[in-house]
mmCIF file of C-alpha atoms and ligand atoms in Angstrom:
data_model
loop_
_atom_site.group_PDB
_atom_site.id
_atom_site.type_symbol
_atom_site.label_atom_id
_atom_site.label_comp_id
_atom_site.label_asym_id
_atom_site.label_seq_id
_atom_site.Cartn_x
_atom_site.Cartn_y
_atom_site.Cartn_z
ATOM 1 C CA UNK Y 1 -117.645 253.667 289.534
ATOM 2 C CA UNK Y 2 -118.944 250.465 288.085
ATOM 3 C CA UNK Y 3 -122.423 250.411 286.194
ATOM 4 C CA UNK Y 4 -124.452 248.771 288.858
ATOM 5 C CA UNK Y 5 -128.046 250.109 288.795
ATOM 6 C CA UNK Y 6 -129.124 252.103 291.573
ATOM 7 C CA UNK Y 7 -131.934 250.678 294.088
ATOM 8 C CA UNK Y 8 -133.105 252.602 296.886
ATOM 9 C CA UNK Y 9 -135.961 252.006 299.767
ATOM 10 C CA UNK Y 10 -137.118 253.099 302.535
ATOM 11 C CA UNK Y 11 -138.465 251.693 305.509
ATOM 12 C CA UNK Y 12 -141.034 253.813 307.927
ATOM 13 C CA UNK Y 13 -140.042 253.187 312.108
ATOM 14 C CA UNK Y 14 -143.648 252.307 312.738
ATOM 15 C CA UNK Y 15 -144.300 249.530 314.999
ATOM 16 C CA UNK Y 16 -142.164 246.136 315.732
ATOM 17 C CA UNK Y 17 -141.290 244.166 312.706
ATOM 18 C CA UNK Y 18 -142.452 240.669 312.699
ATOM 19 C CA UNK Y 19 -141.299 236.904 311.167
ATOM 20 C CA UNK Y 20 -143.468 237.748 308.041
ATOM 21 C CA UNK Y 21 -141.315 241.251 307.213
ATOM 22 C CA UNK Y 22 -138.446 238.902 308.001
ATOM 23 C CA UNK Y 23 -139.019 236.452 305.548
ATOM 24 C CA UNK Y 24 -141.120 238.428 303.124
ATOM 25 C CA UNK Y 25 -139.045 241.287 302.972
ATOM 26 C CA UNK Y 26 -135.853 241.346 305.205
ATOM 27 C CA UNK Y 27 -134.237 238.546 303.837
ATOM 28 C CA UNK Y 28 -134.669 239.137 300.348
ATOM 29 C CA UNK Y 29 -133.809 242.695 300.545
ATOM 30 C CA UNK Y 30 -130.216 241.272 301.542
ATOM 31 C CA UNK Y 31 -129.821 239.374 298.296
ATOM 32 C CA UNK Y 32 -130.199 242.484 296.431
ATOM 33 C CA UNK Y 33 -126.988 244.662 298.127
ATOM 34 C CA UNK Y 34 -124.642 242.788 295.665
ATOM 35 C CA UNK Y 35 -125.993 243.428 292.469
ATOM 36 C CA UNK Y 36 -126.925 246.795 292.920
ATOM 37 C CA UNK Y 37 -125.922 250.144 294.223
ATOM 38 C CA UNK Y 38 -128.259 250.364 297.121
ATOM 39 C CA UNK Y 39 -129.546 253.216 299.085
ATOM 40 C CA UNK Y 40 -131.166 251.866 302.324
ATOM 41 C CA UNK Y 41 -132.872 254.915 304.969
ATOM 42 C CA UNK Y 42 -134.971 254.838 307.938
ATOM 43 C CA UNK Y 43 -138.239 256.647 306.672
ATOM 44 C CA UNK Y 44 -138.323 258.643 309.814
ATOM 45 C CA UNK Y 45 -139.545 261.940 309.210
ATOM 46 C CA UNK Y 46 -142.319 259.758 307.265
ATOM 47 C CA UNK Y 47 -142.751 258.199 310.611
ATOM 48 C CA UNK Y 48 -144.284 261.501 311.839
ATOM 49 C CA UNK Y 49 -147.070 261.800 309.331
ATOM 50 C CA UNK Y 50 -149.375 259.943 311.600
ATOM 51 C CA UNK Y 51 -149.291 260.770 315.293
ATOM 52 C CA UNK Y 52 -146.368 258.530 317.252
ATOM 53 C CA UNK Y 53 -144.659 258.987 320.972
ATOM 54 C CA UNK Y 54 -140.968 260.428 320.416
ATOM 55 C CA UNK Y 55 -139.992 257.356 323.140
ATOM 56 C CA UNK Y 56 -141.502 255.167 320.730
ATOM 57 C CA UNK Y 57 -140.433 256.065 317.402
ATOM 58 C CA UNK Y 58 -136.499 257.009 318.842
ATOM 59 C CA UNK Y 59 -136.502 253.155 320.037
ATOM 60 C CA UNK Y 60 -138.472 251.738 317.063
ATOM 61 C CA UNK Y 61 -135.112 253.106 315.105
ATOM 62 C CA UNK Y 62 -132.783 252.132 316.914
ATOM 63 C CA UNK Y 63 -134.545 248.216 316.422
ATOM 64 C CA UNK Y 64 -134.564 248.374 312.876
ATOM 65 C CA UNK Y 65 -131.374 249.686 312.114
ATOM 66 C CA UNK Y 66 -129.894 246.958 314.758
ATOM 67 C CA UNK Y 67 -132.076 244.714 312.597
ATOM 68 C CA UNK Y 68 -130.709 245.460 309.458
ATOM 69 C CA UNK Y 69 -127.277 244.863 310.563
ATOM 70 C CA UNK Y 70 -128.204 241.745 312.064
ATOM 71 C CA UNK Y 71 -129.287 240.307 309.246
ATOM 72 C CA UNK Y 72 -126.627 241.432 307.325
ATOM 73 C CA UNK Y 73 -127.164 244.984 305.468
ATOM 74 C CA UNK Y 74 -123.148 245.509 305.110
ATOM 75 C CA UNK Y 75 -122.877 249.297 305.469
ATOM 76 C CA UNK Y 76 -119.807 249.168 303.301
ATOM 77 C CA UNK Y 77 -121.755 247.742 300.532
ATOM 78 C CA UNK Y 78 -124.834 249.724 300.825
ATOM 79 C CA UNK Y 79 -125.460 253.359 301.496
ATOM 80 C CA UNK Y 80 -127.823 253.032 305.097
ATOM 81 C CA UNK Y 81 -128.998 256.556 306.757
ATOM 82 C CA UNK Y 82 -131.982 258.037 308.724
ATOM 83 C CA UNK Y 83 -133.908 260.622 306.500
ATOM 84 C CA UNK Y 84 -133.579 263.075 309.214
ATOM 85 C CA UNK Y 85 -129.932 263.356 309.138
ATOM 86 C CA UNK Y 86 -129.941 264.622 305.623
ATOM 87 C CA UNK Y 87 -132.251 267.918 305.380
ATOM 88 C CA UNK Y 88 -132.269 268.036 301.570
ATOM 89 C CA UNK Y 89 -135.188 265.349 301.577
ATOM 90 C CA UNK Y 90 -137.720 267.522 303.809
ATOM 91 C CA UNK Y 91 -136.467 270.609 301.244
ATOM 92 C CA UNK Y 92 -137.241 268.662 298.345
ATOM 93 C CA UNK Y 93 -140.146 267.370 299.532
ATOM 94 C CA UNK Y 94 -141.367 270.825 299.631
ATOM 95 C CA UNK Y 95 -140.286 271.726 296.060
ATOM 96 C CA UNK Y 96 -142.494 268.284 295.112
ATOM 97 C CA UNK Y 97 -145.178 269.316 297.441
ATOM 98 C CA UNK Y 98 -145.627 272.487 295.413
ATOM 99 C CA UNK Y 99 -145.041 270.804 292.187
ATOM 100 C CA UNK Y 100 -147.569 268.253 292.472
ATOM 101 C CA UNK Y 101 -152.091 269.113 292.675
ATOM 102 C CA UNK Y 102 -154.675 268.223 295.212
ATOM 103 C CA UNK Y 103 -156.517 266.055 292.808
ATOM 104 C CA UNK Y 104 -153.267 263.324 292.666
ATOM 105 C CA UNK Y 105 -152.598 263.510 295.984
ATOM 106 C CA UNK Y 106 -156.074 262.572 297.315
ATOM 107 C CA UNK Y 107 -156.674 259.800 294.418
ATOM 108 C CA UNK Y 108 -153.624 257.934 296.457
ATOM 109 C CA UNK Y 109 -155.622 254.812 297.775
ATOM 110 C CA UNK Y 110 -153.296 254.529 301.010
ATOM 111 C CA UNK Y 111 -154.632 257.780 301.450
ATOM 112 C CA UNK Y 112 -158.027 257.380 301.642
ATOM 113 C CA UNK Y 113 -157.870 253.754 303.343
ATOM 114 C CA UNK Y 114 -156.252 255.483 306.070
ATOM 115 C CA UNK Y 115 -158.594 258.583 306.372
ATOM 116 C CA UNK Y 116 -161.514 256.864 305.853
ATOM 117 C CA UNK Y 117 -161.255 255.547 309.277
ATOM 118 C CA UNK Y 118 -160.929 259.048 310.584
ATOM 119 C CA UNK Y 119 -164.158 260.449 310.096
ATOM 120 C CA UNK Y 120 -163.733 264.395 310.269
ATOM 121 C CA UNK Y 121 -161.682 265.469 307.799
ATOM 122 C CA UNK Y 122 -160.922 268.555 309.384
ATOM 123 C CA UNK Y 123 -159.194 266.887 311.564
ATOM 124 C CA UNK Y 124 -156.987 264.919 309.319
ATOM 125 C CA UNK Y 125 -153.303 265.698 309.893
ATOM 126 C CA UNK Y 126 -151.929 267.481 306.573
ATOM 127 C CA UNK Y 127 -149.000 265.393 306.747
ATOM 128 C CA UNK Y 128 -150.422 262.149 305.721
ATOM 129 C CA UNK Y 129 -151.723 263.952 302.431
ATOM 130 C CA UNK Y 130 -148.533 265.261 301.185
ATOM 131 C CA UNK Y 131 -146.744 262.160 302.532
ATOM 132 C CA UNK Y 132 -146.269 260.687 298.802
ATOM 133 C CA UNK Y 133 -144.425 264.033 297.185
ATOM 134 C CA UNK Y 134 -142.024 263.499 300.263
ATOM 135 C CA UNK Y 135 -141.393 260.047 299.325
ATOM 136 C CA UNK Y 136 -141.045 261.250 295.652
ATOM 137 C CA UNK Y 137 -138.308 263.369 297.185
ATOM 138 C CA UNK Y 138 -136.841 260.734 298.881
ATOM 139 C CA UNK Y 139 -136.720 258.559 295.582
ATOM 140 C CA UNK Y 140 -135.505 261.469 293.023
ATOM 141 C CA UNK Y 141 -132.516 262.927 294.706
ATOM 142 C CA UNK Y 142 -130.252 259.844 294.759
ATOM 143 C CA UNK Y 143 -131.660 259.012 290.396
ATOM 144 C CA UNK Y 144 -132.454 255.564 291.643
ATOM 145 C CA UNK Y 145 -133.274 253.157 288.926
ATOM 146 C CA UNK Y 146 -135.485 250.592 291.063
ATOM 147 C CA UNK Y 147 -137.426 251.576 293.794
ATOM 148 C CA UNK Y 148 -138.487 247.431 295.844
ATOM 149 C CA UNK Y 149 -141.555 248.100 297.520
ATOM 150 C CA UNK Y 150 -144.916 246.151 298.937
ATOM 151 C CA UNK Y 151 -147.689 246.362 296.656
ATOM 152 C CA UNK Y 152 -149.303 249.288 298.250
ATOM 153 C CA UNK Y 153 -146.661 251.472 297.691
ATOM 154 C CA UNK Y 154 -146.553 250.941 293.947
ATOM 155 C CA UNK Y 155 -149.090 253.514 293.824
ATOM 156 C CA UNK Y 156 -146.728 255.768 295.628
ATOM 157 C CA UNK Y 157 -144.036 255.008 293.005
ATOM 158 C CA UNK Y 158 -145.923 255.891 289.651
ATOM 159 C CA UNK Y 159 -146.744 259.251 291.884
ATOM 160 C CA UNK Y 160 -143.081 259.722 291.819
ATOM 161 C CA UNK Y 161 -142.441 258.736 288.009
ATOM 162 C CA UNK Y 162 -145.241 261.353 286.847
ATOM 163 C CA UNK Y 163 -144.199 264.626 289.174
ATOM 164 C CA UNK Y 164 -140.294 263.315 287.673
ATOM 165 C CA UNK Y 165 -142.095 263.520 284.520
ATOM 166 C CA UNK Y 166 -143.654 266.958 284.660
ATOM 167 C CA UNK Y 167 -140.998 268.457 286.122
ATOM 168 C CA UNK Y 168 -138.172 267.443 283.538
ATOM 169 C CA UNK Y 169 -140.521 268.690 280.681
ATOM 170 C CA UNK Y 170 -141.169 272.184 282.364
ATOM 171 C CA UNK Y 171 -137.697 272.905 283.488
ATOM 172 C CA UNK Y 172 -135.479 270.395 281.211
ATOM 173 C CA UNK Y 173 -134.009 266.972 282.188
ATOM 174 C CA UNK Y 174 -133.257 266.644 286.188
ATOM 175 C CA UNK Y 175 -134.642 263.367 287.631
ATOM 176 C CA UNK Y 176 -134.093 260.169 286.524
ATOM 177 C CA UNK Y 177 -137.723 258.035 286.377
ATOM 178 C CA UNK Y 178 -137.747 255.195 288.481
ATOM 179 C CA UNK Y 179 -138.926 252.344 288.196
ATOM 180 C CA UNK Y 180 -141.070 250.105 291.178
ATOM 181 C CA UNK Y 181 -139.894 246.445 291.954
ATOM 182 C CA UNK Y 182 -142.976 244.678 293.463
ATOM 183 C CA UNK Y 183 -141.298 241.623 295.055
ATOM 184 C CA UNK Y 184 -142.677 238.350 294.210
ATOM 185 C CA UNK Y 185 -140.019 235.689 295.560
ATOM 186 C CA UNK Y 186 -140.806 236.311 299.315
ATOM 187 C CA UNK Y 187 -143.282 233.854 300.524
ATOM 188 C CA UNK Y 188 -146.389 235.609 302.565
ATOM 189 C CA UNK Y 189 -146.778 234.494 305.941
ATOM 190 C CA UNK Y 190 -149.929 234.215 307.331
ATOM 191 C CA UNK Y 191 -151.421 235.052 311.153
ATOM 192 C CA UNK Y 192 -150.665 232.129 313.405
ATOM 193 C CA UNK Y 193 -154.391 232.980 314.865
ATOM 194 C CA UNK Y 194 -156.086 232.762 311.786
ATOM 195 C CA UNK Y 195 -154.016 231.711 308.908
ATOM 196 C CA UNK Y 196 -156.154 232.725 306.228
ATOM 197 C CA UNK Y 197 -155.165 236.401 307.118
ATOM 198 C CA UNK Y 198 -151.883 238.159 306.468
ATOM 199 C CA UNK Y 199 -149.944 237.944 309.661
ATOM 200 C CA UNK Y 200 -148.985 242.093 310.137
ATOM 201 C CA UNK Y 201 -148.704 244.214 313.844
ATOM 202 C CA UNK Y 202 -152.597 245.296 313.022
ATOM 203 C CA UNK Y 203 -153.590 241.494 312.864
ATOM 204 C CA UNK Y 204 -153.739 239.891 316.362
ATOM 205 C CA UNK Y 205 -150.974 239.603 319.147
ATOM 206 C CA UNK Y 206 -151.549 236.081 319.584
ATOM 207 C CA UNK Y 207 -150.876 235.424 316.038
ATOM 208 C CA UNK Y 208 -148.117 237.730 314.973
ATOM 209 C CA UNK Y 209 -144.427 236.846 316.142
ATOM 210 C CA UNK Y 210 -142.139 239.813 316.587
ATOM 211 C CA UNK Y 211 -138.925 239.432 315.896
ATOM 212 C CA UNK Y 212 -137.511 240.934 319.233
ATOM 213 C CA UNK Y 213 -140.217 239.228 322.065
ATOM 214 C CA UNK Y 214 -139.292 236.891 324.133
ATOM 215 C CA UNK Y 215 -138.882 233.486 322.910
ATOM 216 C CA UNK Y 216 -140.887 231.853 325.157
ATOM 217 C CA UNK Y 217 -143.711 233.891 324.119
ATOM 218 C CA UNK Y 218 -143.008 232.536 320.593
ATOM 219 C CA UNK Y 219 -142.826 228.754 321.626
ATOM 220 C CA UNK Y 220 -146.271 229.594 322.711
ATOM 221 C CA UNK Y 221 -147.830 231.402 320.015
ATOM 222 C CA UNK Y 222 -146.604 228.626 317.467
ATOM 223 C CA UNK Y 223 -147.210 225.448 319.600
ATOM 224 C CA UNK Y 224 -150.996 227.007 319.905
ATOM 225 C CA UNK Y 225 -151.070 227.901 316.407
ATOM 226 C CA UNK Y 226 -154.435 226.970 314.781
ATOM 227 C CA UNK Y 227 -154.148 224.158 312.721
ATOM 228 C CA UNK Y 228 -156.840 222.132 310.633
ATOM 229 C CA UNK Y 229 -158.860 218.990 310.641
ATOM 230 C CA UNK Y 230 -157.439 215.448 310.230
ATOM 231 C CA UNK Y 231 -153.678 214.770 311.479
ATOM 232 C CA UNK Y 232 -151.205 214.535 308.608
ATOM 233 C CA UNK Y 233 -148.802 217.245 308.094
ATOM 234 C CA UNK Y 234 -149.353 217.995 303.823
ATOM 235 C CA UNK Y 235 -149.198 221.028 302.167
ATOM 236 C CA UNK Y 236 -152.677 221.932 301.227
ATOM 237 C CA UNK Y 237 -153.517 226.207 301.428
ATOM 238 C CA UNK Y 238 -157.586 225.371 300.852
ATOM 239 C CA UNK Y 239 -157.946 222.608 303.390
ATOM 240 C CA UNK Y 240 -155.352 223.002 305.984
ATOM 241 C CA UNK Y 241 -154.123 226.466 305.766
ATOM 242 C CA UNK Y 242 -153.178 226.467 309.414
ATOM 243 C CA UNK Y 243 -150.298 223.604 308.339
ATOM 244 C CA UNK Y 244 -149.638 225.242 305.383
ATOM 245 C CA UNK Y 245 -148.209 228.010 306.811
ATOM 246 C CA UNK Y 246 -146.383 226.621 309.602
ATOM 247 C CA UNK Y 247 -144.726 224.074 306.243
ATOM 248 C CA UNK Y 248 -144.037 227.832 304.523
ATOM 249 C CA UNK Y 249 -142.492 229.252 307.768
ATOM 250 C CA UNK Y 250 -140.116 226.220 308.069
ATOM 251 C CA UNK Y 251 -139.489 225.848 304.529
ATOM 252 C CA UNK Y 252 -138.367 229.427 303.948
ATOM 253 C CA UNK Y 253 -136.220 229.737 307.247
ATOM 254 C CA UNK Y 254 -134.604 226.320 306.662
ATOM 255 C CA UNK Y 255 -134.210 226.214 302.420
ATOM 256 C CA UNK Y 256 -136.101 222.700 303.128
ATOM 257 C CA UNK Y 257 -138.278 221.950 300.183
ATOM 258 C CA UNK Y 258 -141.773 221.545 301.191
ATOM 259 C CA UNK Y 259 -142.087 218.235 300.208
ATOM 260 C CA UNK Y 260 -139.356 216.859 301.638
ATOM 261 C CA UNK Y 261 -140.493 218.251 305.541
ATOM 262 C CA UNK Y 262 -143.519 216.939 304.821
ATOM 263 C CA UNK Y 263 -141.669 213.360 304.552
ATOM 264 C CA UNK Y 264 -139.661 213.840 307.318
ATOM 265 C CA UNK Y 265 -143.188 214.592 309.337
ATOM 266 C CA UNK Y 266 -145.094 211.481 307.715
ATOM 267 C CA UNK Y 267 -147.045 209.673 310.450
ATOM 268 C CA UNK Y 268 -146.439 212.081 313.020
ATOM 269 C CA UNK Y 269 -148.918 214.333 314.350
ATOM 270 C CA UNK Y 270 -149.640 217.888 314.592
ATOM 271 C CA UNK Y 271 -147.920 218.109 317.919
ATOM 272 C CA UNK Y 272 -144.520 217.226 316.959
ATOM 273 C CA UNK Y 273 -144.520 218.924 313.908
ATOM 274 C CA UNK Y 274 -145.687 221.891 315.518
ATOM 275 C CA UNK Y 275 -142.565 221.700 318.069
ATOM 276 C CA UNK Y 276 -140.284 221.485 315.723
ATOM 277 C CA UNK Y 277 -141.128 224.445 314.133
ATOM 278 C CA UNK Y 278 -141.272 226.549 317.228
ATOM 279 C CA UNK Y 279 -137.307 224.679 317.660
ATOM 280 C CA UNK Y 280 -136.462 226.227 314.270
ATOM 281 C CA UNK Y 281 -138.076 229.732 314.497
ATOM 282 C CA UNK Y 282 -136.869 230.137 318.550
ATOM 283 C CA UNK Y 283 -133.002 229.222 316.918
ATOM 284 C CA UNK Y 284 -133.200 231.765 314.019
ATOM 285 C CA UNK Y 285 -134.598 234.930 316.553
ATOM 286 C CA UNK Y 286 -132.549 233.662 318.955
ATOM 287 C CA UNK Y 287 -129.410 234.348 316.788
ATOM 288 C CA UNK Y 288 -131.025 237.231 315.664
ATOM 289 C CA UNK Y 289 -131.505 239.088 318.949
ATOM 290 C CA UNK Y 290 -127.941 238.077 320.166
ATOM 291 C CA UNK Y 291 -126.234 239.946 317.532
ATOM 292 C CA UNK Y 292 -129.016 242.790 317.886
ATOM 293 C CA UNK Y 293 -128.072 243.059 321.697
ATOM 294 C CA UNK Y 294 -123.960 243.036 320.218
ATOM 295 C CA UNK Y 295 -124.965 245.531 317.984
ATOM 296 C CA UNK Y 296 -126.681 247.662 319.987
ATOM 297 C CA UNK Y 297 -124.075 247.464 323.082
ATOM 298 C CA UNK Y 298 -121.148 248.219 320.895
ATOM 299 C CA UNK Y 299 -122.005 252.055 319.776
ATOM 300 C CA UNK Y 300 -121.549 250.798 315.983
ATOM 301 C CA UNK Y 301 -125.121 252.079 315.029
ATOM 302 C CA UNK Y 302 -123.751 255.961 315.744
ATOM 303 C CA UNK Y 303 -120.985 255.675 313.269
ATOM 304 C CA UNK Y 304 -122.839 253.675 310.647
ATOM 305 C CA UNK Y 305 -125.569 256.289 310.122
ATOM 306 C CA UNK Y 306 -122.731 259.251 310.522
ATOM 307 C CA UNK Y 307 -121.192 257.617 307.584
ATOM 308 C CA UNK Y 308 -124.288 256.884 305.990
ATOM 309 C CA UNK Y 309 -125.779 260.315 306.232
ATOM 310 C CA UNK Y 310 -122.437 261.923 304.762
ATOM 311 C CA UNK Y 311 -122.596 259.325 302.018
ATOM 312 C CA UNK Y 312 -126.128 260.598 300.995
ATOM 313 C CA UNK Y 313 -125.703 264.660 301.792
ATOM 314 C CA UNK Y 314 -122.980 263.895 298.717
ATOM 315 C CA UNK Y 315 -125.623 263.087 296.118
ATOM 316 C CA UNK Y 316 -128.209 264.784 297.919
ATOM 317 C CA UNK Y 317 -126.439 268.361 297.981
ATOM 318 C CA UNK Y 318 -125.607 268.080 294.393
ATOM 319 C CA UNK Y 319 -129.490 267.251 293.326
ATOM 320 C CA UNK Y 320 -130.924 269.966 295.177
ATOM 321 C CA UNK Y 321 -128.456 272.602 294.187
ATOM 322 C CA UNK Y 322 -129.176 271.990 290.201
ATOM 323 C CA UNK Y 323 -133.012 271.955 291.619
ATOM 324 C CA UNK Y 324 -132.740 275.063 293.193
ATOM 325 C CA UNK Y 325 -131.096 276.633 290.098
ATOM 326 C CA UNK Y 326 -133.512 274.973 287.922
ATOM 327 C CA UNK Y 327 -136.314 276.498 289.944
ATOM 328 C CA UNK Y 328 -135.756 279.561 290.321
ATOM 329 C CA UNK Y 329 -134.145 279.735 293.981
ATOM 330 C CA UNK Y 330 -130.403 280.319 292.511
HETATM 331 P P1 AMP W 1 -145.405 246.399 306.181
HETATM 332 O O1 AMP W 1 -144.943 245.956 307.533
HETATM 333 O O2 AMP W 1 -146.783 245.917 305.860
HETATM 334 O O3 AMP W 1 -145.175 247.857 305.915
HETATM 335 O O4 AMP W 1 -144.487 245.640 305.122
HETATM 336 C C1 AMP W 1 -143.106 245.854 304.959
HETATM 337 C C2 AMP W 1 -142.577 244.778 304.020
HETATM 338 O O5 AMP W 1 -142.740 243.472 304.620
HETATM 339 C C3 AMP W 1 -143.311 244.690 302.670
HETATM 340 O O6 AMP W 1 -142.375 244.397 301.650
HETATM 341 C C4 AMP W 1 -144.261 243.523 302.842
HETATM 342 O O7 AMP W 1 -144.551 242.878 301.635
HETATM 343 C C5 AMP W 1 -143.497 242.602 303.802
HETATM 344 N N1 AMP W 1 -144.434 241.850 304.655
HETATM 345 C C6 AMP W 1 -145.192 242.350 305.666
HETATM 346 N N2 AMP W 1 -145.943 241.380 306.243
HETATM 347 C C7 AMP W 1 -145.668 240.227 305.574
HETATM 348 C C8 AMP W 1 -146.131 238.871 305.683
HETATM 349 N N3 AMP W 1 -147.028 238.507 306.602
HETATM 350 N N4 AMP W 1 -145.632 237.956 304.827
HETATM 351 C C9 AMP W 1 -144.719 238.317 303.892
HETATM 352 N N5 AMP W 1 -144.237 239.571 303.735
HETATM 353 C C10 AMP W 1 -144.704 240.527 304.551
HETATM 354 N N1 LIG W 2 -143.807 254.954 302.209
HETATM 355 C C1 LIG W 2 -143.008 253.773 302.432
HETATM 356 C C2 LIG W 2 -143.788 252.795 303.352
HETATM 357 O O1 LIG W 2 -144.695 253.188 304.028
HETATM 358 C C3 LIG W 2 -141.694 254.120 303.059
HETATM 359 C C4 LIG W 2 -140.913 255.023 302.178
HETATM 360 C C5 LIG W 2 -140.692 256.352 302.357
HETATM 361 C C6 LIG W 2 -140.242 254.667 300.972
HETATM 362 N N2 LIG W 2 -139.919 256.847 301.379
HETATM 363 C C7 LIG W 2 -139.635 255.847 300.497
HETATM 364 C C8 LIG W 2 -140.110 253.468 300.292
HETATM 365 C C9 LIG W 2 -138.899 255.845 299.324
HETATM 366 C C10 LIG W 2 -139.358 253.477 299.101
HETATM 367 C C11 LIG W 2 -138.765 254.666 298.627
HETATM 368 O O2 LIG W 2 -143.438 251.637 303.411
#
């Protein structure tokens, strides 16, 4: 074994992704699979923690594990399962439920943003509050050095490091910490609708782009994207936001500098510009969805998350076992 560090995430089969995971967080999750030892799962069970059709969330999986391979997650580089496969995450998560209080769980702030909209708390489902020691679970049995996440999980993270914490000083050394990796490279994209917000699958249909809709839809939603006063295509986030995020969009899916579309776009308007950014975003999702269809027609997904989950049961048997022993249970 070489002495790579170890990087794991997870991502949660909730809803389509759209251009701004893709080039936010897709695309630079890639880069990482060479310089580390990377565990990659679909955060399914997580996926239940929040009420969700079965229809929906089998399909949703299926889409972003044919994503993944799309864009190139290379399942002989990097360890890629669904949580469900291997039990010792929902058993661990119980051991962490136990081992962690009331008081931490309910200062989570994703937690209480996503209560806070539900009125009765009686009638808040338990599994959104214990949702973070599950995650912990997911993080400490596989000792992962570097946990990349969005910013809002970070919180979610530190959860992790502290209940690792406690539990190595009350029953001697069994989890490694981990560390968060808050990634700062990926350019945001904002809503095509109204580009001073975050474009995201809560934002507005009209303004998000999904990454599997059909393209003509997209030529649409970009040719109609708002743009700003005056007529020159320039970078400029306080005056022409609208621009400035179709220039970010084209930069980051072409490796064009800024500055240099902007020169190629000098005395033309809005309206050409505009078209041939829909040209460049229609090529890369077109590319995209023929190797998802190839991918999805060809039976690989089966045998890459067999192979995955067996991978993972490896390291995940042997973590729960000293656990268990540790505990009490053995
Ligand atoms: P979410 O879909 O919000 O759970 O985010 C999953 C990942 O995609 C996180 O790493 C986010 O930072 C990234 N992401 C989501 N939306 C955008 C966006 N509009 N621009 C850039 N990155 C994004
Ligand atoms: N909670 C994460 C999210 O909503 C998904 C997730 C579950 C995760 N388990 C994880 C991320 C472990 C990193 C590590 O995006």
């Amino acid at each position: 074994m070489d002495n790579k560090k170890r990087m794991l995430s997870g991502i949660k089969p909730t809803g389509k992704l759209t251009l701004g995971n893709y080039i936010g967080a897709i695309k630079q999750f890639i880069a990482y699979q060479d310089e580390y030892e990377m565990f990659v799962f679909i955060a399914d069970l997580h996926a239940l923690t929040l009420p969700i059709d079965a229809k929906e969330l089998r399909q949703n999986t299926k889409d972003l594990i044919s994503i993944y391979l799309a864009c190139g997650l290379d399942p002989s580089k990097v360890v890629l399962f669904k949580q469900s496969d291997v039990h010792e995450h929902a058993e661990l998560g119980y051991i962490m439920t136990c081992n962690s209080n009331m008081g931490e769980l309910f200062r989570m702030t994703q937690y209480k943003d996503k209560t806070a909209k539900m009125g009765n708390n009686e009638s808040i489902p338990t599994g959104i509050y214990i949702y973070p020691a599950l995650m912990a679970a997911d993080i400490l049995l596989y000792d992962a050095d570097y946990v990349p996440v969005g910013i809002d999980q970070k919180q979610h993270v530190e959860l992790t490091r502290d209940l690792a914490i406690r539990f190595n000083s009350h029953y001697s050394d069994t989890f490694k910490v981990p560390e968060p990796i808050i990634a700062t490279n990926g350019a945001k994209i904002n809503s095509l609708s109204n580009p001073l917000k975050k474009m995201s699958k809560s934002e507005s249909e009209k303004g998000t782009v999904y990454l599997l809709e059909d393209l003509t839809i997209t030529r649409k939603k970009i040719m109609s994207a708002v743009t700003d006063s005056g007529s020159e295509v320039v970078y400029d986030t306080i005056n022409k936001p609208g621009i400035s995020n179709l220039l970010t969009i084209m930069s980051s899916l072409t490796n064009m500098p800024i500055n240099e579309i902007e020169k190629q776009f000098e005395n033309k308007g809005y309206g050409e510009f505009k078209k041939a950014v829909a040209d460049v975003v229609c090529k890369e999702l077109n590319d995209l969805q023929t190797k998802v269809k190839e991918i999805q027609s060809s039976g690989i997904i089966e045998k890459v998350l067999e192979e995955g989950a067996s991978k993972a049961s490896y390291y995940a048997r042997k973590k729960l076992s000293k656990v268990y022993r540790k505990v009490g249970l053995r």
